[in-house]
Each structure stands twice: as C-alpha cells, then as structure tokens.
GROMACS .gro file of C-alpha atoms in nm:
model
  199
    1UNK     CA    1   5.259  -1.387   2.164
    2UNK     CA    2   4.975  -1.272   2.417
    3UNK     CA    3   5.033  -0.896   2.291
    4UNK     CA    4   4.992  -1.002   1.917
    5UNK     CA    5   4.685  -1.210   1.985
    6UNK     CA    6   4.533  -0.909   2.194
    7UNK     CA    7   4.608  -0.667   1.912
    8UNK     CA    8   4.431  -0.892   1.662
    9UNK     CA    9   4.136  -0.922   1.875
   10UNK     CA   10   4.111  -0.554   1.943
   11UNK     CA   11   4.140  -0.495   1.549
   12UNK     CA   12   3.870  -0.782   1.493
   13UNK     CA   13   3.647  -0.621   1.730
   14UNK     CA   14   3.689  -0.262   1.575
   15UNK     CA   15   3.637  -0.391   1.232
   16UNK     CA   16   3.310  -0.567   1.337
   17UNK     CA   17   3.172  -0.271   1.506
   18UNK     CA   18   3.267  -0.050   1.194
   19UNK     CA   19   3.127  -0.291   0.936
   20UNK     CA   20   2.783  -0.333   1.127
   21UNK     CA   21   2.708   0.032   1.175
   22UNK     CA   22   2.417   0.164   0.966
   23UNK     CA   23   2.512   0.402   0.715
   24UNK     CA   24   2.239   0.642   0.633
   25UNK     CA   25   2.360   0.679   0.294
   26UNK     CA   26   2.309   0.322   0.200
   27UNK     CA   27   2.074   0.357  -0.096
   28UNK     CA   28   1.901   0.025  -0.021
   29UNK     CA   29   1.767   0.179   0.310
   30UNK     CA   30   1.635   0.475   0.169
   31UNK     CA   31   1.436   0.383  -0.125
   32UNK     CA   32   1.060   0.381  -0.199
   33UNK     CA   33   0.972   0.024  -0.191
   34UNK     CA   34   0.673   0.003  -0.458
   35UNK     CA   35   0.581  -0.348  -0.339
   36UNK     CA   36   0.566  -0.286   0.022
   37UNK     CA   37   0.181  -0.295   0.040
   38UNK     CA   38   0.131  -0.503  -0.256
   39UNK     CA   39   0.314  -0.794  -0.121
   40UNK     CA   40   0.115  -0.774   0.195
   41UNK     CA   41  -0.222  -0.726   0.027
   42UNK     CA   42  -0.124  -1.051  -0.183
   43UNK     CA   43  -0.041  -1.257   0.093
   44UNK     CA   44  -0.295  -1.158   0.321
   45UNK     CA   45  -0.581  -1.185   0.082
   46UNK     CA   46  -0.440  -1.479  -0.127
   47UNK     CA   47  -0.626  -1.796  -0.263
   48UNK     CA   48  -0.467  -2.012   0.002
   49UNK     CA   49  -0.639  -1.785   0.255
   50UNK     CA   50  -0.984  -1.812   0.096
   51UNK     CA   51  -0.992  -1.499  -0.148
   52UNK     CA   52  -1.046  -1.472  -0.522
   53UNK     CA   53  -0.850  -1.199  -0.717
   54UNK     CA   54  -1.103  -1.028  -0.931
   55UNK     CA   55  -0.945  -0.804  -1.183
   56UNK     CA   56  -1.248  -0.634  -1.287
   57UNK     CA   57  -1.551  -0.620  -1.016
   58UNK     CA   58  -1.740  -0.372  -0.795
   59UNK     CA   59  -1.903  -0.086  -1.033
   60UNK     CA   60  -1.897   0.199  -0.791
   61UNK     CA   61  -1.721   0.520  -0.841
   62UNK     CA   62  -1.507   0.521  -0.507
   63UNK     CA   63  -1.301   0.206  -0.392
   64UNK     CA   64  -1.152   0.296  -0.032
   65UNK     CA   65  -0.989   0.125   0.227
   66UNK     CA   66  -0.815   0.196   0.580
   67UNK     CA   67  -0.477   0.059   0.669
   68UNK     CA   68  -0.273   0.088   0.989
   69UNK     CA   69   0.096   0.096   0.913
   70UNK     CA   70   0.317  -0.008   1.185
   71UNK     CA   71   0.646   0.147   1.095
   72UNK     CA   72   0.793   0.493   1.071
   73UNK     CA   73   0.854   0.625   0.716
   74UNK     CA   74   0.640   0.762   0.421
   75UNK     CA   75   0.398   0.671   0.153
   76UNK     CA   76   0.579   0.743  -0.149
   77UNK     CA   77   0.393   0.592  -0.457
   78UNK     CA   78   0.054   0.440  -0.549
   79UNK     CA   79   0.004   0.152  -0.767
   80UNK     CA   80  -0.313   0.060  -0.972
   81UNK     CA   81  -0.445  -0.104  -1.277
   82UNK     CA   82  -0.707   0.060  -1.491
   83UNK     CA   83  -0.966  -0.182  -1.610
   84UNK     CA   84  -0.985  -0.310  -1.966
   85UNK     CA   85  -1.309  -0.100  -1.992
   86UNK     CA   86  -1.166   0.244  -1.906
   87UNK     CA   87  -0.858   0.461  -2.023
   88UNK     CA   88  -0.931   0.756  -1.831
   89UNK     CA   89  -0.797   0.886  -1.482
   90UNK     CA   90  -0.885   0.869  -1.121
   91UNK     CA   91  -0.848   1.083  -0.831
   92UNK     CA   92  -0.619   0.906  -0.569
   93UNK     CA   93  -0.626   1.038  -0.199
   94UNK     CA   94  -0.401   0.930   0.091
   95UNK     CA   95  -0.514   1.055   0.407
   96UNK     CA   96  -0.333   1.030   0.752
   97UNK     CA   97  -0.636   1.005   0.970
   98UNK     CA   98  -0.408   1.007   1.316
   99UNK     CA   99  -0.177   1.293   1.240
  100UNK     CA  100  -0.348   1.597   1.179
  101UNK     CA  101  -0.025   1.776   1.078
  102UNK     CA  102   0.078   1.525   0.810
  103UNK     CA  103   0.031   1.652   0.461
  104UNK     CA  104  -0.247   1.435   0.284
  105UNK     CA  105  -0.202   1.358  -0.083
  106UNK     CA  106  -0.471   1.419  -0.357
  107UNK     CA  107  -0.367   1.370  -0.733
  108UNK     CA  108  -0.508   1.272  -1.059
  109UNK     CA  109  -0.358   0.952  -1.220
  110UNK     CA  110  -0.411   0.748  -1.528
  111UNK     CA  111  -0.277   0.397  -1.507
  112UNK     CA  112  -0.193   0.100  -1.731
  113UNK     CA  113  -0.456  -0.129  -1.844
  114UNK     CA  114  -0.223  -0.423  -1.886
  115UNK     CA  115  -0.008  -0.415  -1.554
  116UNK     CA  116  -0.008  -0.292  -1.206
  117UNK     CA  117   0.148   0.056  -1.260
  118UNK     CA  118   0.343   0.249  -0.971
  119UNK     CA  119   0.343   0.621  -0.976
  120UNK     CA  120   0.548   0.865  -0.744
  121UNK     CA  121   0.348   1.074  -0.524
  122UNK     CA  122   0.419   1.362  -0.283
  123UNK     CA  123   0.509   1.164   0.028
  124UNK     CA  124   0.266   1.126   0.299
  125UNK     CA  125   0.445   1.096   0.646
  126UNK     CA  126   0.347   0.804   0.868
  127UNK     CA  127   0.446   0.744   1.221
  128UNK     CA  128   0.407   0.375   1.351
  129UNK     CA  129   0.051   0.314   1.435
  130UNK     CA  130  -0.113   0.575   1.205
  131UNK     CA  131  -0.445   0.498   1.029
  132UNK     CA  132  -0.428   0.575   0.663
  133UNK     CA  133  -0.739   0.600   0.426
  134UNK     CA  134  -0.659   0.525   0.052
  135UNK     CA  135  -0.914   0.622  -0.190
  136UNK     CA  136  -0.966   0.582  -0.591
  137UNK     CA  137  -1.226   0.769  -0.734
  138UNK     CA  138  -1.303   0.764  -1.107
  139UNK     CA  139  -1.309   1.114  -1.267
  140UNK     CA  140  -1.638   1.265  -1.372
  141UNK     CA  141  -1.732   1.219  -1.726
  142UNK     CA  142  -1.718   0.857  -1.746
  143UNK     CA  143  -1.980   0.720  -1.998
  144UNK     CA  144  -2.072   0.378  -1.875
  145UNK     CA  145  -2.103   0.202  -1.526
  146UNK     CA  146  -1.865  -0.082  -1.610
  147UNK     CA  147  -1.582   0.193  -1.638
  148UNK     CA  148  -1.596   0.215  -1.271
  149UNK     CA  149  -1.495  -0.148  -1.223
  150UNK     CA  150  -1.178  -0.212  -1.034
  151UNK     CA  151  -0.955  -0.507  -0.903
  152UNK     CA  152  -1.062  -0.656  -0.567
  153UNK     CA  153  -0.971  -0.955  -0.358
  154UNK     CA  154  -1.301  -1.093  -0.242
  155UNK     CA  155  -1.371  -1.393   0.005
  156UNK     CA  156  -1.441  -1.725  -0.218
  157UNK     CA  157  -1.737  -1.796   0.015
  158UNK     CA  158  -1.884  -1.455  -0.078
  159UNK     CA  159  -1.908  -1.331   0.302
  160UNK     CA  160  -1.770  -1.015   0.411
  161UNK     CA  161  -1.415  -0.980   0.508
  162UNK     CA  162  -1.353  -1.045   0.889
  163UNK     CA  163  -1.155  -0.707   0.929
  164UNK     CA  164  -0.895  -0.634   1.091
  165UNK     CA  165  -0.651  -0.843   0.897
  166UNK     CA  166  -0.292  -0.821   1.004
  167UNK     CA  167   0.001  -0.898   0.771
  168UNK     CA  168   0.357  -0.819   0.857
  169UNK     CA  169   0.366  -0.437   0.966
  170UNK     CA  170   0.022  -0.375   0.825
  171UNK     CA  171  -0.335  -0.394   0.945
  172UNK     CA  172  -0.601  -0.380   0.704
  173UNK     CA  173  -0.900  -0.212   0.888
  174UNK     CA  174  -1.185  -0.214   0.642
  175UNK     CA  175  -1.310  -0.125   0.304
  176UNK     CA  176  -1.594   0.070   0.146
  177UNK     CA  177  -1.737   0.106  -0.205
  178UNK     CA  178  -1.959   0.391  -0.301
  179UNK     CA  179  -2.074   0.655  -0.554
  180UNK     CA  180  -2.343   0.587  -0.806
  181UNK     CA  181  -2.478   0.338  -0.556
  182UNK     CA  182  -2.374   0.194  -0.217
  183UNK     CA  183  -2.199   0.228   0.028
  184UNK     CA  184  -2.122  -0.145   0.067
  185UNK     CA  185  -1.870  -0.187   0.337
  186UNK     CA  186  -1.622  -0.481   0.369
  187UNK     CA  187  -1.730  -0.694   0.091
  188UNK     CA  188  -1.376  -0.688  -0.070
  189UNK     CA  189  -1.040  -0.544  -0.037
  190UNK     CA  190  -0.952  -0.292  -0.307
  191UNK     CA  191  -0.632  -0.383  -0.493
  192UNK     CA  192  -0.474  -0.027  -0.453
  193UNK     CA  193  -0.092  -0.053  -0.390
  194UNK     CA  194   0.132   0.180  -0.188
  195UNK     CA  195   0.498   0.215  -0.191
  196UNK     CA  196   0.662   0.282   0.135
  197UNK     CA  197   0.992   0.407   0.246
  198UNK     CA  198   1.091   0.315   0.589
  199UNK     CA  199   1.280   0.567   0.807
   0.00000   0.00000   0.00000
C-alpha cells in the first residue's frame, strides 16, 4: 500500500511539474498584444481619474509622447484614428531613447476615420526600463489646419498633466505638440496606441 501511494505521489509530482513548465511554442505567449498600451492609456487617463477624451483636438502637426516600458519585449504595432477632417497619412516614429543599438521605426500610415486602427510595424526591441518616444506627424501637403487635429486625453480642470503617470508596467513621462505652432508641453496625452509582445 505504501509503495502504491508513493508511486502515485511521484506520478502526480512529475505530472504537475510537466504541466506547469512554460512552452515557448504557446501562441498566447508569443503574440503582439495590440491593446497593451491602449488599455493602459485608457485606464490611466480615464474620466474617473479626471480626464476628458477629446477625439479631435490640438491642431499642431506633431503629437508626441515619451513612455517607459518596464518589460522586455518588442513594440510590434501602432494604433491610431484619423480625425473626421483628414483622410491622408502620417509619419509614425517609435524611437528607443535608451538603447542606441535598437533599430527605431519610421513609416507612413493612413488610419481609419471611424475606429482605432492597428497596423503592424517592423518591431522595435525594448528592454525593461527603456524610454521610448512615440510621434505622429501629419504628412506635408495638408490644406487646412483642422486636418492636424488628433485624439487626446486632457485634464478636465484644464491644467497640465502631472507627469510621470504610472499604469501597470508603463510610465508615461511627458508629451509635446508642435509644428505650425507650439511647442506646447504636457497639456494632454496623445492617443497613439502601441502593440507590445512580451518576451
């Protein structure tokens, strides 16, 4: 009886160890999570925390913010929504300010006017603690300043944002708006989403 109980106990331990091991081929661990930064922006800068979601505001050419990501992985997509006043494109830049050997991203994108639109990018490698600059710049040739509008989250009391703002594994460090005016710092958080794949 003792031998059978001991054999059963050993079998249970082996089974538990085998089942609990991480499998690097598990697709749920190896995917680009488009909502990674979106969920954090939405939570950190929510109405409950004293922010207004302004879908078309800040008529300057470049909307930019800096973020610190406290996880190893890669930025793998960008999400944005064109305003109703503009159907053209933007230069999207994602720059790793900490790791000089990381390959930064710059590309031209046109997004949906009706919903947040995620688009895959060439990955930007991130080590935990890296500071990343995210920029959206309207392409040359726009015809009206209202085409430069973009979605932002702004304090309801119209004060500047008291950066840094921490949410989950991310620290929002600051924002700036410029081009055809400005610069104007920390008045609002640009709603430029990033997808992230955790290593």
